[in-house]
PDB file of C-alpha atoms in Angstrom:
ATOM      1  CA  MET A   1     -24.502 -19.455 -37.022  1.00 36.00           C
ATOM      2  CA  LEU A   2     -25.771 -17.376 -34.083  1.00 38.00           C
ATOM      3  CA  ARG A   3     -25.401 -14.044 -33.698  1.00 34.00           C
ATOM      4  CA  ALA A   4     -27.029 -13.991 -30.074  1.00 39.00           C
ATOM      5  CA  SER A   5     -26.199 -16.027 -26.825  1.00 43.00           C
ATOM      6  CA  HIS A   6     -28.041 -17.613 -24.394  1.00 41.00           C
ATOM      7  CA  ARG A   7     -27.069 -17.660 -20.497  1.00 41.00           C
ATOM      8  CA  VAL A   8     -28.763 -18.638 -17.605  1.00 41.00           C
ATOM      9  CA  PRO A   9     -29.602 -15.032 -15.123  1.00 38.00           C
ATOM     10  CA  ILE A  10     -29.015 -16.557 -11.573  1.00 38.00           C
ATOM     11  CA  GLN A  11     -26.343 -14.411  -9.647  1.00 39.00           C
ATOM     12  CA  LEU A  12     -23.262 -15.681  -8.126  1.00 40.00           C
ATOM     13  CA  CYS A  13     -25.042 -17.177  -4.495  1.00 43.00           C
ATOM     14  CA  ARG A  14     -22.318 -16.338  -1.302  1.00 39.00           C
ATOM     15  CA  ARG A  15     -23.940 -19.118   0.855  1.00 40.00           C
ATOM     16  CA  LEU A  16     -23.221 -22.465   2.901  1.00 41.00           C
ATOM     17  CA  LEU A  17     -24.784 -25.293   1.739  1.00 50.00           C
ATOM     18  CA  PHE A  18     -26.090 -26.163   5.042  1.00 42.00           C
ATOM     19  CA  SER A  19     -26.352 -22.952   6.486  1.00 43.00           C
ATOM     20  CA  THR A  20     -30.697 -22.899   6.431  1.00 44.00           C
ATOM     21  CA  THR A  21     -31.226 -26.743   7.084  1.00 44.00           C
ATOM     22  CA  PRO A  22     -33.932 -27.124   9.757  1.00 44.00           C
ATOM     23  CA  THR A  23     -33.939 -29.920  11.636  1.00 41.00           C
ATOM     24  CA  PRO A  24     -34.954 -32.991  10.191  1.00 42.00           C
ATOM     25  CA  THR A  25     -37.757 -34.514  12.161  1.00 43.00           C
ATOM     26  CA  LEU A  26     -36.301 -38.468  11.251  1.00 47.00           C
ATOM     27  CA  PRO A  27     -32.468 -37.428  10.362  1.00 48.00           C
ATOM     28  CA  LEU A  28     -31.745 -39.136   6.285  1.00 69.00           C
ATOM     29  CA  ASP A  29     -28.405 -39.456   6.062  1.00 81.00           C
ATOM     30  CA  PRO A  30     -26.645 -39.466   2.736  1.00 88.00           C
ATOM     31  CA  ILE A  31     -25.125 -42.850   0.927  1.00 94.00           C
ATOM     32  CA  LEU A  32     -23.267 -41.113  -0.788  1.00 95.00           C
ATOM     33  CA  ASN A  33     -19.384 -42.494   0.182  1.00 95.00           C
ATOM     34  CA  VAL A  34     -17.556 -38.789   0.497  1.00 95.00           C
ATOM     35  CA  PRO A  35     -14.340 -40.658   1.318  1.00 96.00           C
ATOM     36  CA  GLN A  36     -13.799 -41.823  -1.950  1.00 95.00           C
ATOM     37  CA  LEU A  37     -15.355 -39.449  -3.880  1.00 96.00           C
ATOM     38  CA  GLN A  38     -13.022 -36.818  -2.001  1.00 96.00           C
ATOM     39  CA  LYS A  39      -9.773 -39.126  -3.269  1.00 96.00           C
ATOM     40  CA  ASP A  40     -11.490 -39.898  -6.948  1.00 95.00           C
ATOM     41  CA  LEU A  41     -11.830 -36.313  -7.193  1.00 96.00           C
ATOM     42  CA  THR A  42      -7.901 -35.657  -5.659  1.00 96.00           C
ATOM     43  CA  ASP A  43      -6.900 -38.202  -8.122  1.00 95.00           C
ATOM     44  CA  LEU A  44      -8.191 -37.492 -11.107  1.00 94.00           C
ATOM     45  CA  ALA A  45      -7.178 -33.793 -11.027  1.00 95.00           C
ATOM     46  CA  PRO A  46      -3.583 -33.886 -12.922  1.00 94.00           C
ATOM     47  CA  SER A  47      -5.747 -35.442 -16.044  1.00 93.00           C
ATOM     48  CA  MET A  48      -8.757 -32.728 -15.602  1.00 95.00           C
ATOM     49  CA  ALA A  49      -6.319 -29.630 -15.694  1.00 94.00           C
ATOM     50  CA  LYS A  50      -4.653 -31.484 -18.401  1.00 93.00           C
ATOM     51  CA  SER A  51      -7.908 -31.604 -21.212  1.00 94.00           C
ATOM     52  CA  LEU A  52      -9.429 -28.445 -19.303  1.00 95.00           C
ATOM     53  CA  THR A  53      -6.009 -27.001 -20.809  1.00 93.00           C
ATOM     54  CA  THR A  54      -5.076 -28.060 -23.748  1.00 92.00           C
ATOM     55  CA  VAL A  55      -8.503 -29.033 -25.561  1.00 93.00           C
ATOM     56  CA  GLY A  56     -11.108 -26.836 -22.711  1.00 94.00           C
ATOM     57  CA  TYR A  57     -12.928 -30.225 -21.779  1.00 96.00           C
ATOM     58  CA  TRP A  58     -13.114 -32.847 -19.442  1.00 95.00           C
ATOM     59  CA  THR A  59     -15.116 -36.264 -18.867  1.00 94.00           C
ATOM     60  CA  ASN A  60     -14.932 -39.216 -17.109  1.00 91.00           C
ATOM     61  CA  LEU A  61     -16.358 -41.472 -19.594  1.00 78.00           C
ATOM     62  CA  PRO A  62     -16.352 -43.966 -21.082  1.00 70.00           C
ATOM     63  CA  THR A  63     -13.794 -45.180 -18.555  1.00 59.00           C
ATOM     64  CA  HIS A  64     -11.891 -48.463 -18.438  1.00 54.00           C
ATOM     65  CA  ILE A  65     -13.298 -51.157 -17.738  1.00 53.00           C
ATOM     66  CA  ASN A  66     -11.706 -51.862 -14.755  1.00 56.00           C
ATOM     67  CA  THR A  67     -11.974 -48.194 -13.359  1.00 62.00           C
ATOM     68  CA  PRO A  68     -14.926 -48.085 -11.055  1.00 69.00           C
ATOM     69  CA  PRO A  69     -17.126 -44.504 -11.731  1.00 80.00           C
ATOM     70  CA  LEU A  70     -17.024 -41.615  -9.900  1.00 90.00           C
ATOM     71  CA  ILE A  71     -19.948 -41.607  -9.131  1.00 94.00           C
ATOM     72  CA  PRO A  72     -21.897 -45.266  -8.489  1.00 93.00           C
ATOM     73  CA  SER A  73     -25.239 -46.225 -10.704  1.00 93.00           C
ATOM     74  CA  THR A  74     -26.769 -46.696  -7.635  1.00 94.00           C
ATOM     75  CA  ILE A  75     -25.785 -43.429  -5.734  1.00 96.00           C
ATOM     76  CA  VAL A  76     -27.024 -41.355  -9.230  1.00 96.00           C
ATOM     77  CA  ARG A  77     -30.469 -43.596  -9.227  1.00 96.00           C
ATOM     78  CA  THR A  78     -30.676 -41.939  -5.694  1.00 96.00           C
ATOM     79  CA  ILE A  79     -30.101 -38.365  -6.522  1.00 97.00           C
ATOM     80  CA  ARG A  80     -32.034 -38.544  -9.678  1.00 96.00           C
ATOM     81  CA  GLU A  81     -34.596 -40.124  -6.900  1.00 96.00           C
ATOM     82  CA  GLN A  82     -34.368 -37.968  -4.609  1.00 96.00           C
ATOM     83  CA  CYS A  83     -34.779 -34.385  -7.805  1.00 96.00           C
ATOM     84  CA  ILE A  84     -37.964 -36.307  -8.281  1.00 95.00           C
ATOM     85  CA  ALA A  85     -39.018 -35.740  -4.942  1.00 95.00           C
ATOM     86  CA  LEU A  86     -37.849 -32.107  -5.376  1.00 95.00           C
ATOM     87  CA  ARG A  87     -39.790 -32.036  -8.618  1.00 94.00           C
ATOM     88  CA  ASN A  88     -42.697 -33.568  -6.535  1.00 93.00           C
ATOM     89  CA  GLU A  89     -42.209 -31.234  -3.988  1.00 94.00           C
ATOM     90  CA  GLY A  90     -42.804 -27.908  -6.583  1.00 93.00           C
ATOM     91  CA  ARG A  91     -39.521 -26.797  -6.812  1.00 93.00           C
ATOM     92  CA  PHE A  92     -39.088 -26.314 -10.655  1.00 93.00           C
ATOM     93  CA  GLU A  93     -40.228 -24.197 -12.469  1.00 92.00           C
ATOM     94  CA  GLN A  94     -40.291 -22.737 -16.203  1.00 88.00           C
ATOM     95  CA  SER A  95     -36.320 -22.568 -17.112  1.00 85.00           C
ATOM     96  CA  VAL A  96     -35.658 -19.274 -18.804  1.00 77.00           C
ATOM     97  CA  SER A  97     -32.976 -17.873 -21.276  1.00 72.00           C
ATOM     98  CA  GLU A  98     -31.394 -14.405 -21.878  1.00 66.00           C
ATOM     99  CA  SER A  99     -30.340 -13.310 -26.234  1.00 64.00           C
ATOM    100  CA  ILE A 100     -28.048 -10.879 -26.557  1.00 64.00           C
ATOM    101  CA  ASP A 101     -27.991  -8.603 -29.835  1.00 64.00           C
ATOM    102  CA  ASP A 102     -25.321  -7.055 -31.181  1.00 65.00           C
ATOM    103  CA  THR A 103     -26.373  -4.259 -30.145  1.00 62.00           C
ATOM    104  CA  GLY A 104     -26.533  -5.275 -26.419  1.00 62.00           C
ATOM    105  CA  VAL A 105     -29.937  -5.604 -25.963  1.00 66.00           C
ATOM    106  CA  VAL A 106     -31.197  -8.563 -23.918  1.00 67.00           C
ATOM    107  CA  THR A 107     -34.278 -10.904 -24.150  1.00 70.00           C
ATOM    108  CA  THR A 108     -35.364 -13.125 -21.916  1.00 76.00           C
ATOM    109  CA  PHE A 109     -37.692 -16.316 -23.732  1.00 73.00           C
ATOM    110  CA  GLU A 110     -38.459 -19.497 -22.161  1.00 79.00           C
ATOM    111  CA  LYS A 111     -37.180 -22.562 -22.877  1.00 82.00           C
ATOM    112  CA  GLU A 112     -40.190 -25.119 -23.645  1.00 82.00           C
ATOM    113  CA  GLY A 113     -40.133 -28.243 -22.024  1.00 87.00           C
ATOM    114  CA  VAL A 114     -37.639 -27.390 -20.039  1.00 92.00           C
ATOM    115  CA  TRP A 115     -37.784 -26.839 -15.554  1.00 93.00           C
ATOM    116  CA  ALA A 116     -34.852 -25.873 -13.443  1.00 94.00           C
ATOM    117  CA  TYR A 117     -34.559 -24.871 -10.236  1.00 94.00           C
ATOM    118  CA  GLU A 118     -31.842 -23.178  -7.896  1.00 95.00           C
ATOM    119  CA  PRO A 119     -30.549 -26.301  -4.905  1.00 94.00           C
ATOM    120  CA  ASP A 120     -29.854 -24.793  -1.250  1.00 90.00           C
ATOM    121  CA  GLY A 121     -29.503 -26.350   2.263  1.00 90.00           C
ATOM    122  CA  ALA A 122     -33.000 -25.889   2.487  1.00 90.00           C
ATOM    123  CA  ASP A 123     -33.761 -29.208   0.286  1.00 93.00           C
ATOM    124  CA  TYR A 124     -31.494 -31.153   2.510  1.00 94.00           C
ATOM    125  CA  ASP A 125     -34.535 -33.208   3.772  1.00 93.00           C
ATOM    126  CA  THR A 126     -34.727 -33.899   0.547  1.00 95.00           C
ATOM    127  CA  ALA A 127     -31.602 -34.653  -1.085  1.00 96.00           C
ATOM    128  CA  PRO A 128     -29.451 -35.229   0.654  1.00 96.00           C
ATOM    129  CA  ASP A 129     -27.040 -37.267  -1.606  1.00 97.00           C
ATOM    130  CA  LEU A 130     -27.184 -34.077  -3.739  1.00 97.00           C
ATOM    131  CA  LEU A 131     -26.456 -31.194  -1.924  1.00 96.00           C
ATOM    132  CA  THR A 132     -23.631 -33.769  -0.061  1.00 96.00           C
ATOM    133  CA  TYR A 133     -22.100 -33.863  -3.754  1.00 97.00           C
ATOM    134  CA  MET A 134     -22.213 -30.349  -4.182  1.00 96.00           C
ATOM    135  CA  SER A 135     -20.961 -29.402  -0.892  1.00 95.00           C
ATOM    136  CA  ILE A 136     -17.531 -31.450  -2.351  1.00 96.00           C
ATOM    137  CA  VAL A 137     -17.692 -30.181  -5.846  1.00 96.00           C
ATOM    138  CA  ILE A 138     -17.751 -26.563  -4.959  1.00 96.00           C
ATOM    139  CA  GLY A 139     -15.086 -26.941  -1.178  1.00 96.00           C
ATOM    140  CA  MET A 140     -12.149 -29.316  -3.880  1.00 96.00           C
ATOM    141  CA  LEU A 141     -12.906 -28.659  -7.219  1.00 97.00           C
ATOM    142  CA  PRO A 142     -11.753 -25.078  -7.659  1.00 97.00           C
ATOM    143  CA  PRO A 143      -8.220 -25.794  -4.732  1.00 97.00           C
ATOM    144  CA  LEU A 144      -7.293 -28.911  -6.618  1.00 97.00           C
ATOM    145  CA  LEU A 145      -7.889 -27.587 -10.142  1.00 97.00           C
ATOM    146  CA  ASN A 146      -6.130 -23.962  -9.385  1.00 96.00           C
ATOM    147  CA  ASN A 147      -2.624 -26.146  -8.333  1.00 94.00           C
ATOM    148  CA  ALA A 148      -3.153 -29.029 -11.235  1.00 94.00           C
ATOM    149  CA  VAL A 149      -3.657 -26.742 -13.509  1.00 92.00           C
ATOM    150  CA  ASN A 150      -1.481 -24.445 -12.769  1.00 90.00           C
ATOM    151  CA  LEU A 151       0.651 -27.067 -12.213  1.00 88.00           C
ATOM    152  CA  HIS A 152       0.357 -27.403 -15.965  1.00 80.00           C
ATOM    153  CA  ASN A 153       1.155 -24.111 -17.106  1.00 79.00           C
ATOM    154  CA  ALA A 154       4.722 -24.296 -15.590  1.00 73.00           C
ATOM    155  CA  VAL A 155       6.231 -26.956 -16.745  1.00 60.00           C
ATOM    156  CA  GLN A 156       4.635 -25.934 -20.671  1.00 57.00           C
ATOM    157  CA  VAL A 157       7.972 -24.560 -22.870  1.00 47.00           C
ATOM    158  CA  ALA A 158       7.397 -21.374 -22.343  1.00 50.00           C
ATOM    159  CA  ALA A 159       6.396 -19.530 -24.648  1.00 48.00           C
ATOM    160  CA  ASN A 160       3.351 -17.045 -23.366  1.00 51.00           C
ATOM    161  CA  ASP A 161       4.275 -15.117 -20.940  1.00 46.00           C
ATOM    162  CA  ASP A 162       1.262 -13.834 -20.492  1.00 49.00           C
ATOM    163  CA  ARG A 163      -0.266 -16.893 -18.861  1.00 58.00           C
ATOM    164  CA  ARG A 164      -2.432 -16.206 -16.178  1.00 66.00           C
ATOM    165  CA  THR A 165      -2.988 -18.063 -13.302  1.00 88.00           C
ATOM    166  CA  LEU A 166      -6.067 -19.721 -12.569  1.00 93.00           C
ATOM    167  CA  SER A 167      -7.833 -18.794  -9.496  1.00 94.00           C
ATOM    168  CA  LEU A 168     -11.200 -20.255  -8.920  1.00 96.00           C
ATOM    169  CA  SER A 169     -13.084 -19.853  -5.620  1.00 95.00           C
ATOM    170  CA  ASN A 170     -14.394 -21.983  -3.144  1.00 91.00           C
ATOM    171  CA  GLU A 171     -16.400 -19.941  -1.492  1.00 89.00           C
ATOM    172  CA  ALA A 172     -18.795 -18.188  -4.583  1.00 85.00           C
ATOM    173  CA  PHE A 173     -20.646 -20.898  -7.205  1.00 89.00           C
ATOM    174  CA  ASN A 174     -23.987 -20.827  -9.038  1.00 90.00           C
ATOM    175  CA  ALA A 175     -25.949 -23.982  -9.937  1.00 94.00           C
ATOM    176  CA  LYS A 176     -29.299 -24.681 -11.250  1.00 95.00           C
ATOM    177  CA  LEU A 177     -30.899 -29.033 -11.558  1.00 96.00           C
ATOM    178  CA  ALA A 178     -32.453 -28.858 -14.726  1.00 95.00           C
ATOM    179  CA  VAL A 179     -34.969 -31.543 -15.781  1.00 94.00           C
ATOM    180  CA  THR A 180     -35.729 -31.453 -19.796  1.00 93.00           C
ATOM    181  CA  SER A 181     -38.775 -32.912 -21.355  1.00 90.00           C
ATOM    182  CA  PRO A 182     -38.418 -35.100 -24.983  1.00 91.00           C
ATOM    183  CA  GLY A 183     -38.013 -32.908 -27.941  1.00 88.00           C
ATOM    184  CA  SER A 184     -37.361 -30.241 -26.095  1.00 90.00           C
ATOM    185  CA  THR A 185     -32.928 -28.670 -26.873  1.00 89.00           C
ATOM    186  CA  TYR A 186     -31.385 -26.453 -25.571  1.00 88.00           C
ATOM    187  CA  PRO A 187     -29.687 -23.801 -28.738  1.00 88.00           C
ATOM    188  CA  LEU A 188     -26.125 -22.852 -29.510  1.00 89.00           C
ATOM    189  CA  HIS A 189     -24.461 -21.093 -26.131  1.00 89.00           C
ATOM    190  CA  VAL A 190     -21.920 -19.647 -23.966  1.00 91.00           C
ATOM    191  CA  ASP A 191     -22.553 -19.537 -20.322  1.00 92.00           C
ATOM    192  CA  ASN A 192     -20.515 -16.937 -19.929  1.00 91.00           C
ATOM    193  CA  THR A 193     -21.082 -14.285 -22.744  1.00 86.00           C
ATOM    194  CA  LEU A 194     -21.033 -10.790 -20.922  1.00 83.00           C
ATOM    195  CA  GLY A 195     -17.552 -11.305 -19.076  1.00 86.00           C
ATOM    196  CA  ILE A 196     -15.776  -8.489 -17.363  1.00 86.00           C
ATOM    197  CA  THR A 197     -17.325  -4.727 -18.931  1.00 81.00           C
ATOM    198  CA  GLY A 198     -17.358  -3.041 -15.321  1.00 80.00           C
ATOM    199  CA  SER A 199     -21.453  -2.073 -15.153  1.00 77.00           C
ATOM    200  CA  THR A 200     -23.182  -4.862 -12.378  1.00 75.00           C
ATOM    201  CA  ASN A 201     -23.868  -7.259 -15.360  1.00 78.00           C
ATOM    202  CA  ASP A 202     -20.348  -8.701 -14.662  1.00 88.00           C
ATOM    203  CA  ASP A 203     -20.117 -12.456 -14.886  1.00 92.00           C
ATOM    204  CA  THR A 204     -17.700 -13.963 -13.414  1.00 94.00           C
ATOM    205  CA  ARG A 205     -18.507 -17.801 -13.953  1.00 96.00           C
ATOM    206  CA  LYS A 206     -15.610 -19.926 -15.302  1.00 96.00           C
ATOM    207  CA  LEU A 207     -15.608 -23.671 -14.450  1.00 97.00           C
ATOM    208  CA  THR A 208     -18.725 -25.222 -15.870  1.00 98.00           C
ATOM    209  CA  CYS A 209     -19.432 -28.225 -13.838  1.00 98.00           C
ATOM    210  CA  ILE A 210     -21.786 -30.837 -15.101  1.00 97.00           C
ATOM    211  CA  LEU A 211     -23.170 -34.399 -13.763  1.00 97.00           C
ATOM    212  CA  TYR A 212     -25.815 -36.283 -15.951  1.00 97.00           C
ATOM    213  CA  LEU A 213     -28.489 -38.420 -13.474  1.00 97.00           C
ATOM    214  CA  ASN A 214     -30.042 -40.405 -16.309  1.00 96.00           C
ATOM    215  CA  PRO A 215     -29.578 -44.292 -14.459  1.00 95.00           C
ATOM    216  CA  ASP A 216     -31.626 -46.028 -17.487  1.00 94.00           C
ATOM    217  CA  TYR A 217     -29.795 -43.937 -20.612  1.00 95.00           C
ATOM    218  CA  GLU A 218     -30.336 -45.340 -23.481  1.00 93.00           C
ATOM    219  CA  PRO A 219     -28.422 -43.998 -27.070  1.00 91.00           C
ATOM    220  CA  ASP A 220     -32.278 -43.373 -28.676  1.00 91.00           C
ATOM    221  CA  HIS A 221     -32.460 -41.532 -25.220  1.00 94.00           C
ATOM    222  CA  GLY A 222     -30.699 -38.239 -27.111  1.00 94.00           C
ATOM    223  CA  GLY A 223     -30.422 -35.426 -25.318  1.00 96.00           C
ATOM    224  CA  GLU A 224     -26.680 -35.813 -25.835  1.00 96.00           C
ATOM    225  CA  LEU A 225     -24.327 -32.232 -24.888  1.00 97.00           C
ATOM    226  CA  ARG A 226     -22.329 -30.733 -28.416  1.00 95.00           C
ATOM    227  CA  LEU A 227     -19.177 -28.995 -27.594  1.00 96.00           C
ATOM    228  CA  VAL A 228     -17.838 -26.836 -30.729  1.00 93.00           C
ATOM    229  CA  LEU A 229     -14.559 -27.358 -30.866  1.00 91.00           C
ATOM    230  CA  GLY A 230     -14.155 -25.543 -33.706  1.00 80.00           C
ATOM    231  CA  ASP A 231     -15.430 -24.688 -37.144  1.00 65.00           C
ATOM    232  CA  GLU A 232     -19.047 -26.106 -37.508  1.00 60.00           C
ATOM    233  CA  HIS A 233     -18.154 -29.247 -38.404  1.00 63.00           C
ATOM    234  CA  SER A 234     -15.782 -29.747 -35.764  1.00 85.00           C
ATOM    235  CA  HIS A 235     -18.113 -30.853 -32.625  1.00 91.00           C
ATOM    236  CA  LEU A 236     -18.159 -33.527 -30.205  1.00 94.00           C
ATOM    237  CA  ASP A 237     -21.012 -35.913 -28.923  1.00 95.00           C
ATOM    238  CA  LEU A 238     -21.005 -36.297 -24.969  1.00 95.00           C
ATOM    239  CA  THR A 239     -24.438 -38.674 -24.164  1.00 95.00           C
ATOM    240  CA  PRO A 240     -26.558 -37.153 -20.955  1.00 96.00           C
ATOM    241  CA  GLU A 241     -26.063 -41.034 -19.124  1.00 95.00           C
ATOM    242  CA  GLY A 242     -26.347 -41.066 -15.704  1.00 95.00           C
ATOM    243  CA  GLY A 243     -22.066 -40.515 -13.924  1.00 94.00           C
ATOM    244  CA  ARG A 244     -21.336 -38.334 -16.355  1.00 95.00           C
ATOM    245  CA  MET A 245     -19.547 -35.686 -15.320  1.00 96.00           C
ATOM    246  CA  VAL A 246     -18.396 -33.048 -17.489  1.00 96.00           C
ATOM    247  CA  LEU A 247     -16.105 -29.622 -17.144  1.00 97.00           C
ATOM    248  CA  PHE A 248     -15.554 -26.658 -19.420  1.00 97.00           C
ATOM    249  CA  TRP A 249     -14.614 -23.150 -20.261  1.00 96.00           C
ATOM    250  CA  SER A 250     -17.728 -21.339 -18.898  1.00 96.00           C
ATOM    251  CA  ASP A 251     -16.478 -18.486 -21.272  1.00 94.00           C
ATOM    252  CA  GLU A 252     -14.772 -19.605 -23.765  1.00 94.00           C
ATOM    253  CA  ILE A 253     -16.091 -23.545 -25.091  1.00 95.00           C
ATOM    254  CA  PRO A 254     -19.783 -23.043 -27.497  1.00 95.00           C
ATOM    255  CA  HIS A 255     -22.306 -26.252 -27.120  1.00 94.00           C
ATOM    256  CA  GLU A 256     -25.818 -26.932 -27.250  1.00 94.00           C
ATOM    257  CA  VAL A 257     -27.757 -29.689 -26.631  1.00 95.00           C
ATOM    258  CA  LEU A 258     -29.986 -32.113 -29.068  1.00 95.00           C
ATOM    259  CA  PRO A 259     -33.232 -32.921 -28.991  1.00 94.00           C
ATOM    260  CA  CYS A 260     -34.214 -35.439 -26.300  1.00 94.00           C
ATOM    261  CA  ALA A 261     -35.643 -38.225 -26.501  1.00 89.00           C
ATOM    262  CA  PRO A 262     -36.382 -36.948 -30.209  1.00 87.00           C
ATOM    263  CA  HIS A 263     -38.613 -40.397 -31.215  1.00 82.00           C
ATOM    264  CA  GLN A 264     -40.877 -39.520 -28.361  1.00 80.00           C
ATOM    265  CA  SER A 265     -44.088 -37.145 -28.196  1.00 72.00           C
ATOM    266  CA  LYS A 266     -44.028 -34.228 -26.306  1.00 69.00           C
ATOM    267  CA  ASP A 267     -46.863 -35.225 -24.373  1.00 67.00           C
ATOM    268  CA  ASP A 268     -45.713 -38.520 -23.310  1.00 64.00           C
ATOM    269  CA  ILE A 269     -46.778 -38.247 -19.638  1.00 61.00           C
ATOM    270  CA  THR A 270     -44.194 -40.840 -18.519  1.00 66.00           C
ATOM    271  CA  THR A 271     -40.533 -39.785 -16.887  1.00 81.00           C
ATOM    272  CA  ARG A 272     -38.855 -42.772 -18.365  1.00 85.00           C
ATOM    273  CA  TYR A 273     -37.018 -40.107 -21.653  1.00 91.00           C
ATOM    274  CA  ASP A 274     -36.505 -36.626 -18.598  1.00 94.00           C
ATOM    275  CA  ARG A 275     -33.084 -36.079 -18.557  1.00 96.00           C
ATOM    276  CA  TYR A 276     -32.146 -34.941 -15.633  1.00 97.00           C
ATOM    277  CA  ALA A 277     -28.565 -32.942 -15.387  1.00 97.00           C
ATOM    278  CA  LEU A 278     -26.915 -30.640 -12.182  1.00 98.00           C
ATOM    279  CA  THR A 279     -25.123 -27.813 -13.395  1.00 97.00           C
ATOM    280  CA  VAL A 280     -22.661 -25.612 -10.797  1.00 97.00           C
ATOM    281  CA  TRP A 281     -20.505 -22.879 -12.058  1.00 97.00           C
ATOM    282  CA  ILE A 282     -18.023 -21.720 -10.456  1.00 97.00           C
ATOM    283  CA  PRO A 283     -16.077 -18.062 -10.784  1.00 96.00           C
ATOM    284  CA  ASP A 284     -13.050 -17.076 -11.036  1.00 96.00           C
ATOM    285  CA  THR A 285     -11.762 -13.947  -8.434  1.00 94.00           C
ATOM    286  CA  ASP A 286      -9.415 -12.667 -11.233  1.00 93.00           C
ATOM    287  CA  PRO A 287     -10.845 -11.042 -13.968  1.00 92.00           C
ATOM    288  CA  ARG A 288      -7.715 -11.274 -16.375  1.00 91.00           C
ATOM    289  CA  ASN A 289      -9.318 -14.892 -16.924  1.00 93.00           C
ATOM    290  CA  ILE A 290     -12.503 -14.187 -17.922  1.00 93.00           C
ATOM    291  CA  GLN A 291     -12.694 -14.275 -21.490  1.00 92.00           C
ATOM    292  CA  PRO A 292      -8.372 -14.052 -21.576  1.00 90.00           C
ATOM    293  CA  LYS A 293      -6.841 -11.975 -25.228  1.00 87.00           C
ATOM    294  CA  GLY A 294      -5.026 -14.866 -26.987  1.00 86.00           C
ATOM    295  CA  SER A 295      -6.275 -17.733 -25.603  1.00 89.00           C
ATOM    296  CA  ARG A 296      -6.399 -20.668 -26.913  1.00 89.00           C
ATOM    297  CA  PHE A 297      -9.979 -21.112 -26.996  1.00 92.00           C
ATOM    298  CA  GLU A 298     -10.527 -17.214 -27.790  1.00 89.00           C
ATOM    299  CA  SER A 299     -11.482 -18.119 -31.467  1.00 89.00           C
ATOM    300  CA  LEU A 300     -14.094 -20.962 -30.701  1.00 89.00           C
ATOM    301  CA  ARG A 301     -15.901 -18.259 -28.248  1.00 84.00           C
ATOM    302  CA  LEU A 302     -15.733 -15.797 -31.588  1.00 82.00           C
ATOM    303  CA  ALA A 303     -16.905 -17.985 -34.626  1.00 79.00           C
ATOM    304  CA  ALA A 304     -19.825 -19.260 -33.214  1.00 73.00           C
ATOM    305  CA  PHE A 305     -21.316 -15.940 -33.172  1.00 67.00           C
ATOM    306  CA  LYS A 306     -20.650 -14.409 -36.121  1.00 64.00           C
TER     307      LYS A 306
END
């Protein structure tokens, strides 16, 4: 098992997504159906809450054949094209992470074959659907999940008198748009390893929300998200197919990314196998909720890095 943990060295940003948006010469309106997405998130909140509290994660795929996707394939393709346009503008940089050893020494390293950037309001002209999706998720998910999770906990058997009240914030967030090329991986890690220590490095991220932007995904494209939900033999592999949303606890659920397009050459210059993923991290305003003692999932984080 790994001793080091890995995190993205991005500080929480307090900003309005569109506060720095310049007036475009040719306005480009998003095609994302905002009212429908808002309704879908509202309807899904109870199932999200139940899954997060019982198994530590939630995902929307596979769906019933008669259930419309949360993000239609046409929108997924559009957002991916907007991400490629941002990449062509030079917005992406080599992705880096940090490893922390048992003595607390932090080492920064590059992730080979992975490029990333932090979306902000200045990108609206190029990626209106990407920014609109982010705005809805950041604005709606925290209050929806706070209400749904706290209601779910309230109706459970009152065996845990130390239950916390989930307090996700919709005023602070951090985000990363990443593209992974063939052969590249993410090592086993927990997004928020540092937690609350009373130092300047305190990390209050509580919820990880991923949207995959790979509408032409095939099984041989690889890049599955592996969630470690028990011992080393107990895990769940989720394909990064376009439109899949995954939620899990940032501070407790160990995960890794399996090799992207493992049968393709690392020198492949096509973009077909590039794995695009948008991650939004949502913090909790109550520090007691970060890596809580006695949590159902505490053992997962501790066991992953023995």
